[in-house]
mmCIF file of C-alpha atoms in Angstrom:
data_model
loop_
_atom_site.group_PDB
_atom_site.id
_atom_site.type_symbol
_atom_site.label_atom_id
_atom_site.label_comp_id
_atom_site.label_asym_id
_atom_site.label_seq_id
_atom_site.Cartn_x
_atom_site.Cartn_y
_atom_site.Cartn_z
ATOM 1 C CA MET A 13 63.932 30.696 31.401
ATOM 2 C CA ALA A 14 61.603 32.973 29.458
ATOM 3 C CA TYR A 15 63.371 32.036 26.222
ATOM 4 C CA GLN A 16 63.027 28.314 26.959
ATOM 5 C CA THR A 17 59.322 28.716 27.744
ATOM 6 C CA PHE A 18 58.727 30.701 24.554
ATOM 7 C CA ARG A 19 60.693 28.177 22.503
ATOM 8 C CA GLN A 20 58.723 25.283 23.959
ATOM 9 C CA GLU A 21 55.390 26.981 23.285
ATOM 10 C CA TYR A 22 56.505 27.987 19.796
ATOM 11 C CA LEU A 23 57.514 24.448 18.860
ATOM 12 C CA GLN A 24 54.149 23.122 20.055
ATOM 13 C CA VAL A 25 52.373 25.135 17.360
ATOM 14 C CA PRO A 26 51.582 22.799 14.421
ATOM 15 C CA PRO A 27 54.016 23.185 11.503
ATOM 16 C CA VAL A 28 51.888 24.878 8.834
ATOM 17 C CA THR A 29 50.450 27.433 11.257
ATOM 18 C CA ARG A 30 53.898 28.056 12.717
ATOM 19 C CA ALA A 31 55.511 28.544 9.309
ATOM 20 C CA TYR A 32 52.822 30.858 7.934
ATOM 21 C CA THR A 33 52.409 33.105 10.977
ATOM 22 C CA THR A 34 56.185 33.322 11.434
ATOM 23 C CA ALA A 35 56.622 34.343 7.800
ATOM 24 C CA CYS A 36 53.952 37.040 8.220
ATOM 25 C CA VAL A 37 55.551 38.438 11.383
ATOM 26 C CA LEU A 38 59.076 38.396 9.910
ATOM 27 C CA THR A 39 57.881 40.086 6.717
ATOM 28 C CA THR A 40 56.180 42.831 8.706
ATOM 29 C CA ALA A 41 59.280 43.237 10.891
ATOM 30 C CA ALA A 42 61.461 43.557 7.788
ATOM 31 C CA VAL A 43 59.188 46.302 6.450
ATOM 32 C CA GLN A 44 59.181 48.096 9.821
ATOM 33 C CA LEU A 45 62.988 47.985 9.898
ATOM 34 C CA GLU A 46 63.041 49.298 6.313
ATOM 35 C CA LEU A 47 64.958 46.273 5.074
ATOM 36 C CA ILE A 48 62.329 45.904 2.380
ATOM 37 C CA THR A 49 59.361 47.967 1.248
ATOM 38 C CA PRO A 50 55.746 46.990 0.486
ATOM 39 C CA PHE A 51 56.424 47.943 -3.133
ATOM 40 C CA GLN A 52 58.652 44.867 -3.365
ATOM 41 C CA LEU A 53 55.921 42.595 -2.029
ATOM 42 C CA TYR A 54 52.557 43.566 -3.488
ATOM 43 C CA PHE A 55 50.577 41.647 -6.091
ATOM 44 C CA ASN A 56 51.235 43.041 -9.568
ATOM 45 C CA PRO A 57 50.411 40.739 -12.521
ATOM 46 C CA GLU A 58 52.542 42.741 -14.938
ATOM 47 C CA LEU A 59 55.641 42.536 -12.748
ATOM 48 C CA ILE A 60 54.984 38.848 -12.088
ATOM 49 C CA PHE A 61 54.340 37.624 -15.606
ATOM 50 C CA LYS A 62 56.326 40.133 -17.690
ATOM 51 C CA HIS A 63 59.264 40.829 -15.392
ATOM 52 C CA PHE A 64 59.272 37.404 -13.715
ATOM 53 C CA GLN A 65 59.094 38.702 -10.149
ATOM 54 C CA ILE A 66 57.579 35.382 -9.120
ATOM 55 C CA TRP A 67 58.115 35.967 -5.391
ATOM 56 C CA ARG A 68 55.172 38.373 -5.404
ATOM 57 C CA LEU A 69 52.827 35.381 -5.745
ATOM 58 C CA ILE A 70 53.821 34.494 -2.170
ATOM 59 C CA THR A 71 54.845 37.758 -0.524
ATOM 60 C CA ASN A 72 51.492 39.450 -1.141
ATOM 61 C CA TYR A 73 50.022 36.910 1.329
ATOM 62 C CA LEU A 74 52.610 37.734 4.014
ATOM 63 C CA PHE A 75 52.182 41.468 4.559
ATOM 64 C CA PHE A 76 49.198 42.784 6.534
ATOM 65 C CA GLY A 77 50.217 46.434 6.783
ATOM 66 C CA PRO A 78 52.242 48.300 9.413
ATOM 67 C CA VAL A 79 52.120 47.240 13.041
ATOM 68 C CA GLY A 80 48.885 48.498 14.542
ATOM 69 C CA PHE A 81 45.355 47.418 15.397
ATOM 70 C CA ASN A 82 44.597 46.036 11.941
ATOM 71 C CA PHE A 83 47.803 43.989 11.899
ATOM 72 C CA LEU A 84 47.248 42.545 15.387
ATOM 73 C CA PHE A 85 43.586 41.818 14.629
ATOM 74 C CA ASN A 86 44.519 39.881 11.501
ATOM 75 C CA MET A 87 47.391 38.026 13.180
ATOM 76 C CA ILE A 88 45.178 36.871 16.042
ATOM 77 C CA PHE A 89 42.497 35.569 13.700
ATOM 78 C CA LEU A 90 45.045 34.018 11.350
ATOM 79 C CA TYR A 91 46.864 32.205 14.146
ATOM 80 C CA ARG A 92 43.780 31.009 15.999
ATOM 81 C CA TYR A 93 41.682 29.696 13.127
ATOM 82 C CA CYS A 94 44.619 28.343 11.158
ATOM 83 C CA ARG A 95 45.763 26.435 14.244
ATOM 84 C CA MET A 96 42.289 25.173 15.099
ATOM 85 C CA LEU A 97 41.856 23.841 11.571
ATOM 86 C CA GLU A 98 45.268 22.176 11.583
ATOM 87 C CA GLU A 99 44.738 20.615 15.005
ATOM 88 C CA GLY A 100 41.080 19.847 14.381
ATOM 89 C CA SER A 101 39.627 18.645 11.088
ATOM 90 C CA PHE A 102 43.110 18.451 9.510
ATOM 91 C CA ARG A 103 44.680 16.624 12.431
ATOM 92 C CA GLY A 104 47.145 14.078 10.999
ATOM 93 C CA ARG A 105 46.449 15.400 7.480
ATOM 94 C CA THR A 106 49.167 18.013 7.027
ATOM 95 C CA ALA A 107 49.418 17.314 3.295
ATOM 96 C CA ASP A 108 45.685 17.965 2.867
ATOM 97 C CA PHE A 109 46.056 21.209 4.820
ATOM 98 C CA VAL A 110 48.960 22.333 2.622
ATOM 99 C CA PHE A 111 46.888 21.434 -0.423
ATOM 100 C CA MET A 112 44.051 23.622 0.869
ATOM 101 C CA PHE A 113 46.570 26.470 1.174
ATOM 102 C CA LEU A 114 47.737 25.925 -2.397
ATOM 103 C CA PHE A 115 44.203 25.579 -3.774
ATOM 104 C CA GLY A 116 42.965 28.672 -1.932
ATOM 105 C CA GLY A 117 46.033 30.674 -2.914
ATOM 106 C CA PHE A 118 45.649 29.672 -6.554
ATOM 107 C CA LEU A 119 41.988 30.730 -6.690
ATOM 108 C CA MET A 120 42.668 34.031 -4.923
ATOM 109 C CA THR A 121 45.539 34.798 -7.265
ATOM 110 C CA LEU A 122 43.298 33.995 -10.227
ATOM 111 C CA PHE A 123 40.501 36.239 -8.909
ATOM 112 C CA GLY A 124 43.102 38.853 -7.991
ATOM 113 C CA LEU A 125 43.725 39.374 -11.690
ATOM 114 C CA PHE A 126 40.244 40.890 -11.982
ATOM 115 C CA VAL A 127 39.984 42.914 -8.757
ATOM 116 C CA ASN A 128 42.061 45.809 -7.539
ATOM 117 C CA LEU A 129 43.757 44.145 -4.559
ATOM 118 C CA VAL A 130 47.472 44.350 -3.927
ATOM 119 C CA PHE A 131 47.687 42.198 -0.769
ATOM 120 C CA LEU A 132 45.629 39.029 -0.352
ATOM 121 C CA GLY A 133 46.620 37.899 3.148
ATOM 122 C CA GLN A 134 43.476 39.234 4.806
ATOM 123 C CA ALA A 135 41.284 37.463 2.255
ATOM 124 C CA PHE A 136 43.207 34.258 2.952
ATOM 125 C CA THR A 137 42.505 34.652 6.675
ATOM 126 C CA ILE A 138 38.785 35.039 5.966
ATOM 127 C CA MET A 139 38.940 31.864 3.899
ATOM 128 C CA LEU A 140 40.360 29.950 6.889
ATOM 129 C CA VAL A 141 37.698 31.430 9.162
ATOM 130 C CA TYR A 142 34.983 30.463 6.682
ATOM 131 C CA VAL A 143 36.104 26.837 6.384
ATOM 132 C CA TRP A 144 36.386 26.499 10.171
ATOM 133 C CA SER A 145 32.982 28.100 10.720
ATOM 134 C CA ARG A 146 31.228 25.791 8.251
ATOM 135 C CA ARG A 147 32.810 22.730 9.835
ATOM 136 C CA ASN A 148 31.691 23.846 13.300
ATOM 137 C CA PRO A 149 28.108 24.996 12.664
ATOM 138 C CA TYR A 150 26.845 24.528 16.228
ATOM 139 C CA VAL A 151 29.428 26.676 17.990
ATOM 140 C CA ARG A 152 28.106 29.879 19.556
ATOM 141 C CA MET A 153 30.307 32.922 19.014
ATOM 142 C CA ASN A 154 30.628 36.017 21.178
ATOM 143 C CA PHE A 155 31.884 39.009 19.213
ATOM 144 C CA PHE A 156 33.205 41.819 21.443
ATOM 145 C CA GLY A 157 30.511 40.886 23.947
ATOM 146 C CA LEU A 158 27.930 42.577 21.720
ATOM 147 C CA LEU A 159 26.739 39.822 19.405
ATOM 148 C CA ILE A 160 26.025 36.156 20.017
ATOM 149 C CA PHE A 161 25.569 34.000 16.950
ATOM 150 C CA GLN A 162 26.442 30.615 15.525
ATOM 151 C CA ALA A 163 29.815 30.035 13.869
ATOM 152 C CA PRO A 164 28.695 30.065 10.199
ATOM 153 C CA PHE A 165 27.802 33.756 10.581
ATOM 154 C CA LEU A 166 31.314 34.712 11.761
ATOM 155 C CA PRO A 167 32.751 35.605 8.306
ATOM 156 C CA TRP A 168 29.760 37.856 7.645
ATOM 157 C CA VAL A 169 30.093 39.529 11.039
ATOM 158 C CA LEU A 170 33.758 40.201 10.280
ATOM 159 C CA MET A 171 32.769 41.681 6.934
ATOM 160 C CA GLY A 172 30.301 43.990 8.689
ATOM 161 C CA PHE A 173 33.023 44.978 11.161
ATOM 162 C CA SER A 174 35.350 45.826 8.265
ATOM 163 C CA LEU A 175 32.604 47.931 6.728
ATOM 164 C CA LEU A 176 32.183 49.851 9.999
ATOM 165 C CA LEU A 177 35.930 50.541 10.034
ATOM 166 C CA GLY A 178 35.668 52.009 6.550
ATOM 167 C CA ASN A 179 37.514 49.166 4.820
ATOM 168 C CA SER A 180 36.603 47.656 1.483
ATOM 169 C CA ILE A 181 34.500 44.504 1.762
ATOM 170 C CA ILE A 182 35.940 43.141 -1.491
ATOM 171 C CA VAL A 183 38.673 41.449 0.549
ATOM 172 C CA ASP A 184 36.128 39.714 2.801
ATOM 173 C CA LEU A 185 33.921 38.701 -0.125
ATOM 174 C CA LEU A 186 36.908 37.181 -1.907
ATOM 175 C CA GLY A 187 37.860 35.170 1.167
ATOM 176 C CA ILE A 188 34.270 33.996 1.670
ATOM 177 C CA ALA A 189 33.917 33.028 -2.003
ATOM 178 C CA VAL A 190 37.133 30.991 -2.074
ATOM 179 C CA GLY A 191 36.358 29.414 1.296
ATOM 180 C CA HIS A 192 32.898 28.406 0.063
ATOM 181 C CA ILE A 193 34.286 26.888 -3.133
ATOM 182 C CA TYR A 194 36.726 24.764 -1.128
ATOM 183 C CA PHE A 195 34.089 23.759 1.428
ATOM 184 C CA PHE A 196 31.588 22.830 -1.295
ATOM 185 C CA LEU A 197 34.062 20.744 -3.294
ATOM 186 C CA GLU A 198 35.551 19.053 -0.230
ATOM 187 C CA ASP A 199 32.625 18.632 2.179
ATOM 188 C CA VAL A 200 29.352 19.038 0.269
ATOM 189 C CA PHE A 201 29.594 17.812 -3.316
ATOM 190 C CA PRO A 202 31.191 14.396 -2.529
ATOM 191 C CA ASN A 203 28.194 13.595 -0.291
ATOM 192 C CA GLN A 204 25.574 14.519 -2.891
ATOM 193 C CA PRO A 205 23.848 11.875 -5.055
ATOM 194 C CA GLY A 206 26.172 11.323 -7.979
ATOM 195 C CA GLY A 207 28.833 13.495 -6.383
ATOM 196 C CA ARG A 208 32.487 12.616 -6.116
ATOM 197 C CA ARG A 209 35.643 14.029 -4.656
ATOM 198 C CA LEU A 210 37.203 16.497 -7.083
ATOM 199 C CA LEU A 211 39.980 17.742 -4.821
ATOM 200 C CA ARG A 212 42.682 15.140 -4.311
ATOM 201 C CA THR A 213 45.928 15.905 -2.554
ATOM 202 C CA PRO A 214 48.893 15.023 -4.803
ATOM 203 C CA SER A 215 50.887 12.032 -3.603
ATOM 204 C CA VAL A 216 54.059 14.108 -3.591
ATOM 205 C CA LEU A 217 52.595 16.341 -0.870
ATOM 206 C CA LYS A 218 51.571 13.298 1.157
ATOM 207 C CA ALA A 219 55.086 11.885 0.873
ATOM 208 C CA ILE A 220 56.594 15.175 2.078
ATOM 209 C CA PHE A 221 54.224 16.265 4.833
ATOM 210 C CA ASP A 222 52.322 13.287 6.220
ATOM 211 C CA THR A 223 53.970 11.318 9.010
ATOM 212 C CA PRO A 224 53.211 7.589 9.319
ATOM 213 C CA GLU A 225 52.503 7.621 13.049
ATOM 214 C CA ASP A 226 50.408 9.832 15.282
ATOM 215 C CA ASP A 227 50.926 10.422 18.994
ATOM 216 C CA PRO A 228 47.773 9.110 20.749
ATOM 217 C CA ASN A 229 48.571 11.145 23.862
ATOM 218 C CA TYR A 230 48.645 14.512 22.069
ATOM 219 C CA ASN A 231 45.916 16.931 23.153
ATOM 220 C CA PRO A 232 45.247 19.528 20.435
ATOM 221 C CA LEU A 233 43.704 22.933 20.969
ATOM 222 C CA PRO A 234 39.926 22.240 20.869
ATOM 223 C CA GLU A 235 38.683 23.334 17.464
ATOM 224 C CA GLU A 236 35.255 24.159 18.825
ATOM 225 C CA ARG A 237 36.526 26.403 21.618
ATOM 226 C CA PRO A 238 38.310 29.482 20.230
ATOM 227 C CA GLY A 239 37.771 31.467 23.458
ATOM 228 C CA GLY A 240 40.207 33.681 25.307
ATOM 229 C CA PHE A 241 39.320 36.905 23.541
ATOM 230 C CA ALA A 242 36.144 38.924 23.560
ATOM 231 C CA TRP A 243 35.829 38.513 19.814
ATOM 232 C CA GLY A 244 35.275 35.115 18.313
ATOM 233 C CA GLU A 245 34.869 33.372 21.675
ATOM 234 C CA GLY A 246 32.921 30.192 21.137
ATOM 235 C CA GLN A 247 30.947 27.658 23.058
ATOM 236 C CA ARG A 248 29.325 24.554 21.604
ATOM 237 C CA LEU A 249 25.550 24.609 21.798
ATOM 238 C CA GLY A 250 24.199 22.312 24.431
ATOM 239 C CA GLY A 251 27.561 22.286 26.266
#
């Protein structure tokens, strides 16, 4: 019974969120079981481009460190904001969501050549949080019950939290920068006088990921209500 319930809940998670979070959990489990080591996963341009260890372009986004507070914190934020984006502003636009993943991953990999970061998954999570927060500007957030602020400040609050924990803020800044570039090119620039859409999802992705019909009775997780935890709990202003 428990297995059936878990399976049902698992299959209700939208496909991109399900695939990415599952890959992250399985990668961490493989490291914990010593089937692989982080040294086989981390981002190393020399090993990638000179020794053709191409898998590192992907695996460095899948490992968030050993199981502990930092891992759980990142997994919760990754799952929640990735799912809310996929079921919210990217509802019925799976190909566009995959393209955002590819675009964000490409930029982070490019910037990763110039900064000393070996795993980029946390920066990718911040990128997702940033895009969600900018598309939901009127949501009030409650962070650990200590701070109440509007959603666009969430990435900066998370950066301050990382700083308090003694972590480098380079990861957060990278995620914010890439998230802002995507948001500007996708949501801001096309609406400016003389602006136009520069990011176009390739037709091959649309053919693979987009389904022709949408279930009108499906009720997605409300994008504007990320509540349930003391951090990041939101409520739309005026509601």
